[in-house]
Amino acid sequence: AHTGRGGVSVRALRPHARAVTVLAKGLRAELHSEGDGLFSGVLPLRAAPEYRLLVEYGGDGGAGHESEIHDPYRFLPALGELDLHLIGEGRHEELWRALGAHPMTHQGVAGTRFTLWAPNARGVRVTGDFCYWDGTGFPMRSLGSSGVWELFLPGIGDGALYKFQIMRPDGSHTLRADPMARRAETPPATASVVTGSRYAWQDAEWMARRGRRPVHESPFSVYEVHLPSWRPGLSYRQLAEQLPSYVAALGFTHVELMPLSEHPFGGSWGYQVTGFYAPTSRMGTPDDFRHLVDALHRAGIGVIMDWVPAHFPRDDWALAEFDGRPLYEPGDPSRAAHPDWGTLEFDYGRTEVRNFLVANAVYWCEEFHVDGLRVDAVASMLYLDYSREHGQWTPNEHGGRENLDAVAFLQEMNATVYRRCPGVVTIAEESTAWNGVTRATHHVGPGGFGGLGFGLKWNMGWMHDSLGYAAHEPVHRKYHHHEMTFSMVYAYSENYILPISHDEVVHGKRSLVSKMPGDWWQQRAGHRAYLGFMWAHPGKQLLFMGQEFAQGAEWSEAHGPDWWLLDPSYAAEPDHRGVRLLVRDLNTVYGATPALWERDTAPEGFAWVAGDAADDNVFAFLRFDAAGSPLLAVSNFSPVVRHDYRLGTPEPVDAWAEALNTDAARYGGGGVCHEEPLKAEPVPWHGRGTSVRLTLPPLATVWLRPV
């Protein structure tokens, strides 16, 4: 409705309508058909009234029907100037509240506000199941130079399917899912879904206390889960009945969920995301996912989620050349193409794109109460020459290989998350020696860069070296002793997690127990000894599902862990149950022993006792808590019992008792244990004034603590 000469002009675009009538207080006026679904007329009024449209449909000679509706174009824009200003600056930290589809009441009428950033578009229409996927009648408004398009559609609510029909600069059209959709159709369907949350959280106690102690000074033991295949076929709410109790019984402090943002191809395990703001609908609604997180929190389990800001797939209904030109990706095709995965990289130098990703990190933390983000493929973001040969990349403005825009993005993301979300930890999967991954962003390092600002970093070097050592036959391990000790050279350069993740048990790499040499008994013993060494080593722990009970087969996303191995009717079930029992006890003793986690990032929290016993395949070291109380960890990676093995011990400890022994019979071991405390003798050894003599079981790790 527009005020003009002779009254108020009203125009309505209603494709396929036979007649359109304006209804207002004291007024009923039929509009004239201009053809192609356009109707117009002039009302004898001085100002535009509140009005509705009576639309009549029906074919020639057929019975028609009428529909009384609000005109979307009589409503003022429902997006404020401050929102547009912040979007333009790339500083809208709650971007999901401004863009996307939001059920709301606007000017007293219930409906949904649709908002989209598409600065290159010549026009945008909303289309969906509410208009039989014909968006002709719903062109969106362009809100000036912001590149934002907006339209409030009365009567549209939760569950409506929609997409945006975009006219590209060349006049062609493309149909796109909403980049800011908070819910999506279940793949292979690709529409976005209007949604609003009604979930009532019950984890206030958890949220209040989760940030009281710094993560790097706390017990932190992570069970990594691919949620769709952990128990295939279960919904988020069904998983909430099983996963929290299982993880709590094993003593893990956290779960890490492989990516749950909507993704079209299940075989990508979630690492090729098309819906960055939508939890995958494969297992339920966003509120169903909230229920799962809530259940884990009420069981005392923290939730870390894999987050993938490094790349996105090229699907023609998603982000690639979204509005007809490169938008989320760099304009240079060679720079945009991710060389490893056939995907596209983000343009971290564009403020709106950086805002899209930073706000997305905040979104998962605030809207779904996740306690951490593990950021995937950080190295591929940091280096301009990542997987590129000479001549395939362009140096930065200083002539270097560092992606300065990606560095700035990661710093901004970390700083924003830590400022807004107390108790949340960010974790980098970064496979190089980039300096300062877990250093504060304002602390400049020797390379001239501030720290990236992560809380923790995956220790890929430790993982690679230690698994290489474990895969060798014991007779050859003495030649590879350094692979187990080298990690202590750099252990305090970052705040580390020791990861045995999904990547290490797929694609021909074999499961953890199958990496071990020898017969089945030796493989299980090596598996247990390795876990005992890992849990005692400085750094936090992460173990992928299935490895907690020594699954022999590689993981497959098609059927998940081999739970049948734990069926009592299976003859070898005790072997697998024993390993799971060990993992439970490792976590239990670990959580009750501050020496194993309180000084993970402090060199004074560790001391070698025997780091050079290569011929024996033995490693012995001390861990200390903040008060100086020690724990002695000894690993024997040879298949022979070593009697009367002397180790130097710190004074003034008079006696040591076993806290854990991976060779215990209940774990499936040989039962070579120390039932009685070991008395320290005044015999200097390993540079210490006292020592103990003990029997080292074969292929086993023993933890000793002061009596």
Tab-separated table of C-alpha atoms in Angstrom, residues 206 219-225 230 243-256 296-297 299-304 497-500 512 527 531 534-535 540-549 563 579-591:
chain	number	residue	atom	x	y	z
A	206	TRP	CA	26.736	-27.809	35.511
A	219	PRO	CA	41.185	-34.045	34.844
A	220	PHE	CA	40.219	-34.235	31.184
A	221	SER	CA	39.584	-37.646	29.676
A	222	VAL	CA	37.626	-37.746	26.421
A	223	TYR	CA	35.553	-40.466	24.753
A	224	GLU	CA	35.285	-39.666	21.034
A	225	VAL	CA	31.985	-40.653	19.446
A	230	TRP	CA	27.563	-45.389	18.144
A	243	LEU	CA	25.258	-42.636	26.143
A	244	PRO	CA	25.502	-40.618	29.406
A	245	SER	CA	25.318	-43.696	31.632
A	246	TYR	CA	27.821	-45.611	29.491
A	247	VAL	CA	30.363	-42.800	29.466
A	248	ALA	CA	29.896	-42.062	33.171
A	249	ALA	CA	30.371	-45.738	34.059
A	250	LEU	CA	33.713	-45.683	32.217
A	251	GLY	CA	34.804	-42.565	34.090
A	252	PHE	CA	35.400	-40.270	31.124
A	253	THR	CA	34.997	-36.580	31.920
A	254	HIS	CA	33.935	-35.565	28.399
A	255	VAL	CA	32.571	-36.856	25.141
A	256	GLU	CA	33.723	-35.461	21.818
A	296	LEU	CA	25.151	-35.620	29.437
A	297	HIS	CA	25.587	-32.569	31.663
A	299	ALA	CA	25.390	-37.131	34.265
A	300	GLY	CA	28.498	-35.015	34.900
A	301	ILE	CA	29.823	-35.353	31.345
A	302	GLY	CA	31.139	-32.384	29.351
A	303	VAL	CA	30.355	-32.118	25.633
A	304	ILE	CA	32.930	-31.196	22.987
A	497	ILE	CA	45.733	-33.648	24.331
A	498	LEU	CA	46.997	-37.133	23.465
A	499	PRO	CA	44.604	-38.358	20.750
A	500	ILE	CA	43.844	-41.884	19.676
A	512	LEU	CA	44.442	-50.014	18.272
A	527	HIS	CA	46.984	-52.534	24.130
A	531	LEU	CA	46.773	-47.153	27.486
A	534	MET	CA	49.123	-42.845	27.684
A	535	TRP	CA	47.055	-42.039	30.772
A	540	LYS	CA	44.954	-34.962	28.426
A	541	GLN	CA	43.566	-38.170	26.903
A	542	LEU	CA	41.223	-38.943	24.013
A	543	LEU	CA	40.110	-42.432	22.966
A	544	PHE	CA	37.802	-43.298	20.080
A	545	MET	CA	34.786	-45.518	20.617
A	546	GLY	CA	35.379	-49.242	20.292
A	547	GLN	CA	38.980	-48.972	21.446
A	548	GLU	CA	37.850	-49.056	25.084
A	549	PHE	CA	37.048	-52.756	24.686
A	563	TRP	CA	29.125	-54.436	20.573
A	579	VAL	CA	40.080	-54.150	28.635
A	580	ARG	CA	36.952	-52.066	29.223
A	581	LEU	CA	37.334	-52.634	32.947
A	582	LEU	CA	40.904	-51.356	32.701
A	583	VAL	CA	39.748	-48.177	30.942
A	584	ARG	CA	37.251	-47.617	33.736
A	585	ASP	CA	39.949	-48.057	36.378
A	586	LEU	CA	42.407	-45.865	34.469
A	587	ASN	CA	39.869	-43.068	34.499
A	588	THR	CA	38.942	-43.645	38.123
A	589	VAL	CA	42.508	-43.603	39.437
A	590	TYR	CA	43.414	-40.764	37.070
A	591	GLY	CA	40.565	-38.582	38.315
